Short mmCIF file of C-alpha atoms in Angstrom, two decimals:
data_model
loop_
_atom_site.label_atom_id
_atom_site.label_comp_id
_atom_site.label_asym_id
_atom_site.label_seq_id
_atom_site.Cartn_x
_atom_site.Cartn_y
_atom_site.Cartn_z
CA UNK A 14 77.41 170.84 155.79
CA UNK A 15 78.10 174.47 155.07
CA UNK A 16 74.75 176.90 155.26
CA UNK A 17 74.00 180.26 153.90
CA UNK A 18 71.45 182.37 155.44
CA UNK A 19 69.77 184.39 153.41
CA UNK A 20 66.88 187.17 154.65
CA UNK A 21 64.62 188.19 154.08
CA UNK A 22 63.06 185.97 151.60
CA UNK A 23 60.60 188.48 149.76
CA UNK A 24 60.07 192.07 150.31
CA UNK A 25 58.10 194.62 148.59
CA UNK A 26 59.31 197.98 148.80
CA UNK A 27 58.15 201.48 147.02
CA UNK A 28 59.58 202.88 144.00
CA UNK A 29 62.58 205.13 145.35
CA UNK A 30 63.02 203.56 148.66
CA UNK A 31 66.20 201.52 149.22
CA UNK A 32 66.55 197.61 150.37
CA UNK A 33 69.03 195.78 151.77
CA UNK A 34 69.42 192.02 151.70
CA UNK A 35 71.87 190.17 154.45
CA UNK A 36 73.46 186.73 153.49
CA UNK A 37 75.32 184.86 157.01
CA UNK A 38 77.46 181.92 156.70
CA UNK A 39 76.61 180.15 159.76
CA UNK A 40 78.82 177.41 160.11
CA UNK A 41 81.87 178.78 158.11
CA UNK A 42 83.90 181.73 157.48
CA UNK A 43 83.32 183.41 154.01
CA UNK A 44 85.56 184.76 152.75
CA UNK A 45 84.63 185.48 149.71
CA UNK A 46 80.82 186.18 148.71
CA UNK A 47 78.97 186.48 145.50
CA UNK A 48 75.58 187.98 144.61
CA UNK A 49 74.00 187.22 141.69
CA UNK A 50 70.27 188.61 140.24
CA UNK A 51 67.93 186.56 138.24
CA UNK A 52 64.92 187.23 136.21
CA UNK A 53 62.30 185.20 135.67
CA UNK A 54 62.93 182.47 133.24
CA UNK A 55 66.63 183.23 133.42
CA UNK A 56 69.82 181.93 134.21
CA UNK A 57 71.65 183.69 137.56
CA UNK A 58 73.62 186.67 136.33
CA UNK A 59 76.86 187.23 138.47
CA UNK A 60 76.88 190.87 139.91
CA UNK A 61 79.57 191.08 142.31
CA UNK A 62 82.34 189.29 144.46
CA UNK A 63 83.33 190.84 147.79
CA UNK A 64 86.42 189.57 149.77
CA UNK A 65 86.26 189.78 153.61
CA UNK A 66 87.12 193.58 154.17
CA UNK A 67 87.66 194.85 149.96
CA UNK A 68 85.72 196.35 148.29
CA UNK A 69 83.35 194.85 145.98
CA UNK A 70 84.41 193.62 142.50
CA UNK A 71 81.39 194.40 139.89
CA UNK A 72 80.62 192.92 137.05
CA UNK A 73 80.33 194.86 133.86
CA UNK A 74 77.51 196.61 133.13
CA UNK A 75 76.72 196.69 137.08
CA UNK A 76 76.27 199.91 138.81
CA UNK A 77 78.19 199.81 142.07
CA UNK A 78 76.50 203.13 143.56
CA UNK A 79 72.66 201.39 142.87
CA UNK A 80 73.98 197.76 144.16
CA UNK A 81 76.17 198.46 147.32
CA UNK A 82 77.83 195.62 148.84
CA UNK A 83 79.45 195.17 151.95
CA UNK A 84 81.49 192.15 153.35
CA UNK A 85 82.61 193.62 156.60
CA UNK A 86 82.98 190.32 158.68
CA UNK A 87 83.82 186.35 157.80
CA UNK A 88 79.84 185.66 158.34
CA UNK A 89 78.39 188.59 156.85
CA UNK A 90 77.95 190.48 153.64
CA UNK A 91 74.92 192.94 152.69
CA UNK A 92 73.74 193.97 149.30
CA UNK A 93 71.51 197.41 149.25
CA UNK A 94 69.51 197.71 146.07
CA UNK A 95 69.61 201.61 146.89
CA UNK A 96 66.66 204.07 144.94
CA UNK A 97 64.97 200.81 143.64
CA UNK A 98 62.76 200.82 140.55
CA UNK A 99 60.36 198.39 139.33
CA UNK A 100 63.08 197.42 136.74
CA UNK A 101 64.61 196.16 139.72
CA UNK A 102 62.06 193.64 140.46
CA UNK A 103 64.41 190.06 140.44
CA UNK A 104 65.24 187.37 142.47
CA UNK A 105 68.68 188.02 144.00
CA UNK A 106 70.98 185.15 145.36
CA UNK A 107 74.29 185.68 147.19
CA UNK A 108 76.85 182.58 147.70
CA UNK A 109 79.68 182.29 149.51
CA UNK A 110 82.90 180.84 149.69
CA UNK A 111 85.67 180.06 152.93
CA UNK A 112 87.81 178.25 154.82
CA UNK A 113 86.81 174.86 155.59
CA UNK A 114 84.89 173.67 152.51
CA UNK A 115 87.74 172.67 150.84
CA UNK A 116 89.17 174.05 147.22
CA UNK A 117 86.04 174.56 145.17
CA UNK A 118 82.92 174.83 147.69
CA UNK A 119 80.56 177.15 147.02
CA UNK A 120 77.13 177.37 149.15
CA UNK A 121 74.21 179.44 148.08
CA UNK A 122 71.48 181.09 150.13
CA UNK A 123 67.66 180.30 149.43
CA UNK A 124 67.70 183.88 147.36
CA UNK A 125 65.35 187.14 147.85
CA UNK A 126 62.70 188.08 145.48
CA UNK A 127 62.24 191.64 145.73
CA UNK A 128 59.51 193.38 144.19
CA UNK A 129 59.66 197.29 143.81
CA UNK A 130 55.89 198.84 143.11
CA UNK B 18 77.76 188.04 126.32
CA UNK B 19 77.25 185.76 129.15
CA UNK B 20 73.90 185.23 130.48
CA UNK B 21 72.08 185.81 127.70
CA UNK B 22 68.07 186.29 128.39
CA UNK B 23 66.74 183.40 126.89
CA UNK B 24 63.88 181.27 127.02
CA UNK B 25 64.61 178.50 128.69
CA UNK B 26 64.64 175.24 126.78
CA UNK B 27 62.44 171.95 128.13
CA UNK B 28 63.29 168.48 128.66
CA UNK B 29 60.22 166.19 129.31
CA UNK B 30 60.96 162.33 130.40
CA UNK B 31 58.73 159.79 131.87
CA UNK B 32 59.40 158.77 135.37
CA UNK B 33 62.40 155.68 135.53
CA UNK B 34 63.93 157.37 132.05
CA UNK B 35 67.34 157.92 131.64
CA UNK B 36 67.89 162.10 131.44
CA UNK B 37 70.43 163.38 129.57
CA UNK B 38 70.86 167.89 129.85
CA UNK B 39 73.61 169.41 127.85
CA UNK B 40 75.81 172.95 128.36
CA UNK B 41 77.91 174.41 126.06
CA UNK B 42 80.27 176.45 127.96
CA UNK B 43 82.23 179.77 126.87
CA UNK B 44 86.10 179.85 128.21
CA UNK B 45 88.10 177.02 127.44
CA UNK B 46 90.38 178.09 129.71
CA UNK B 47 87.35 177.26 132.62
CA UNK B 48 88.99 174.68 134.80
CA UNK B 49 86.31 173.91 137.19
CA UNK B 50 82.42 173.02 136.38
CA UNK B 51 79.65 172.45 138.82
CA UNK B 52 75.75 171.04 137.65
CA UNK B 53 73.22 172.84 139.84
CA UNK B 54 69.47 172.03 140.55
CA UNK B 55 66.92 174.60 141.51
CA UNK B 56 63.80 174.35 142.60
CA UNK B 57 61.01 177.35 141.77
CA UNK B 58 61.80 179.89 144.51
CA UNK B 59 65.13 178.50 145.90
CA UNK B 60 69.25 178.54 145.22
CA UNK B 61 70.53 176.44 143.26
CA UNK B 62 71.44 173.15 145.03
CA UNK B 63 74.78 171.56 144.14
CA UNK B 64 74.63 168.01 142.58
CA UNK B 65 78.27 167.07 140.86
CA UNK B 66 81.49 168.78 140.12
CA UNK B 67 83.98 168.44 137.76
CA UNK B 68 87.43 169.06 137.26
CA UNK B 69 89.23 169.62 133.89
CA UNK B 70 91.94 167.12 134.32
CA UNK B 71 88.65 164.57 134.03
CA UNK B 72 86.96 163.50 131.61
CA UNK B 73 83.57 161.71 133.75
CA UNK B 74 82.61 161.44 136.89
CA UNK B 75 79.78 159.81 138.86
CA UNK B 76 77.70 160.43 141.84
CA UNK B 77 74.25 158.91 143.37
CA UNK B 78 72.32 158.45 140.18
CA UNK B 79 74.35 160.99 138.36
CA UNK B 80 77.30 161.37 135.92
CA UNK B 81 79.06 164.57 134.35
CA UNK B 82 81.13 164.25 131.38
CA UNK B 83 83.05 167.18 130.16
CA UNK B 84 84.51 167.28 126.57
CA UNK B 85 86.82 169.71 126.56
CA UNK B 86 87.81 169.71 122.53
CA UNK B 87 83.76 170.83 122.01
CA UNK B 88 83.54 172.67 125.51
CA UNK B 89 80.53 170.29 126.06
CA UNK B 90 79.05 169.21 129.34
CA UNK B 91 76.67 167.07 130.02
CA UNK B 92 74.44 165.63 133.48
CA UNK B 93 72.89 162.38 132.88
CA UNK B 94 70.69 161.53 135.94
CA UNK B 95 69.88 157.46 135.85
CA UNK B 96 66.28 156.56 136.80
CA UNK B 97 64.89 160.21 136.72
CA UNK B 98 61.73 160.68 139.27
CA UNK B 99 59.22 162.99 139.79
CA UNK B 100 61.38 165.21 142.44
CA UNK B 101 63.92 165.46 139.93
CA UNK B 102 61.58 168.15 137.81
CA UNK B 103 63.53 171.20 138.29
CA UNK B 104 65.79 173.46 136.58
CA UNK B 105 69.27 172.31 136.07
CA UNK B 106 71.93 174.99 135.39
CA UNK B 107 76.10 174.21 134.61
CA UNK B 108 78.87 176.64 135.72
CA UNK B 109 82.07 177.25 135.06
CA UNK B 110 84.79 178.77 137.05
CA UNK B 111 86.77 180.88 134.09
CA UNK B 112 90.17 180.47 136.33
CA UNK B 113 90.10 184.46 135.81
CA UNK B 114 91.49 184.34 139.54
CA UNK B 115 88.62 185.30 141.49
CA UNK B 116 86.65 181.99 141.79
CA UNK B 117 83.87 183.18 140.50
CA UNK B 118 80.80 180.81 138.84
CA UNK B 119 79.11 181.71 135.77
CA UNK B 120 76.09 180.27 134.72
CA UNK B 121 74.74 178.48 131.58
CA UNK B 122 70.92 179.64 130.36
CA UNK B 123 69.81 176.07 132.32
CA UNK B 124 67.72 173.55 131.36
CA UNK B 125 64.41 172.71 132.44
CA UNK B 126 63.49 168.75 133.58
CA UNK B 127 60.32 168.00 133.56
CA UNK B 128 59.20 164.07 134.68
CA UNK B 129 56.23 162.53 134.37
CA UNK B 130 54.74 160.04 136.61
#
């Protein structure tokens, strides 16, 4: 069946610094990708869908200079929480879309919790 | 607005019980629904689907039923077991063109030996 990588699985980084989190279709070719955030307790909130060389398409409310995604390739797109604050402490989950899984497949990764101290 | 941050309701059923989890969704002009399952510290793992042309539909131990006149979904899973405990989330594709899922506020099963 189709797979989504997703890495890394946790990472802590300092206040400020800037993270980036890399979703791979491995058997497939995405060609569309969504990353969603969720909080504790919460349902997954839908941030952004990125087609296979477009730019992203962000959800209201989402800041597209903090959350920078790129889909540059069929197998890859990156999301860069960039100047991260504690308030963006979540568990992030991208999920991906292509050719091959039929009309309405959608595969998600294993998600990244990122904590920001 | 979608998503809303709320605390996330509990179902609790003894082991071999019948489950029945609910979702009101938002857009009746959604024309695609999928139940997920998620596990603490994973994605959400696909179970059923559902297409609005159909009213029910049934899987290994599970049926969706979509009532489109309420916007009501529902996942019944048949003999629920202890690996079943998990949070179970609907979504909706709003047919806004750009395939994208959103989520319900989920539902969490909890079963009982």
């Amino acid at each position: 069946g189709a797979v989504v990588s997703q890495h890394p699985s946790r990472v802590i980084c300092k206040s400020g610094t800037s993270v980036k989190i890399e979703c791979r279709s491995l058997d497939f070719q995405a060609t569309t990708m969504f990353w969603y955030r969720q909080f504790p307790k919460q349902s997954l909130m839908l941030m952004a869908t990125s087609n296979e060389g477009s730019k992203a398409t962000y959800e209201q409310g989402v800041e597209k200079d903090k959350f920078l995604i790129n889909h540059a390739s069929l197998t890859l797109s990156t999301l860069t929480v960039t100047s991260a604050h504690p308030e963006d402490s979540s568990f992030y989950i991208c999920s991906a879309r292509g050719s091959g899984q039929g009309s309405y497949g959608y595969t998600f990764g294993s998600g990244t919790r990122l904590t920001v101290v | 607005g979608e998503n809303v941050g709320l605390h996330l309701p509990t179902l609790s059923v003894q082991e071999g019980d019948n489950s029945i989890i609910n979702c009101a969704y938002s857009n009746s002009a959604s024309d695609y629904f999928i139940w997920y399952k998620q596990e603490s510290g994973k994605g959400p793992q696909f179970i059923i689907d559902i297409r609005s042309n159909m009213d029910k539909r049934q899987g290994q131990r599970v049926t969706v039923l979509l009532n489109k006149t309420v916007k009501h979904l529902s996942l019944q899973i048949a003999a629920t077991q202890p690996g079943d405990s998990a949070v179970y989330f609907c979504a909706e594709n709003p047919a806004t063109g750009f395939q994208k899922l959103v989520f319900g506020t989920g539902t969490r099963l909890l079963v009982s030996p």
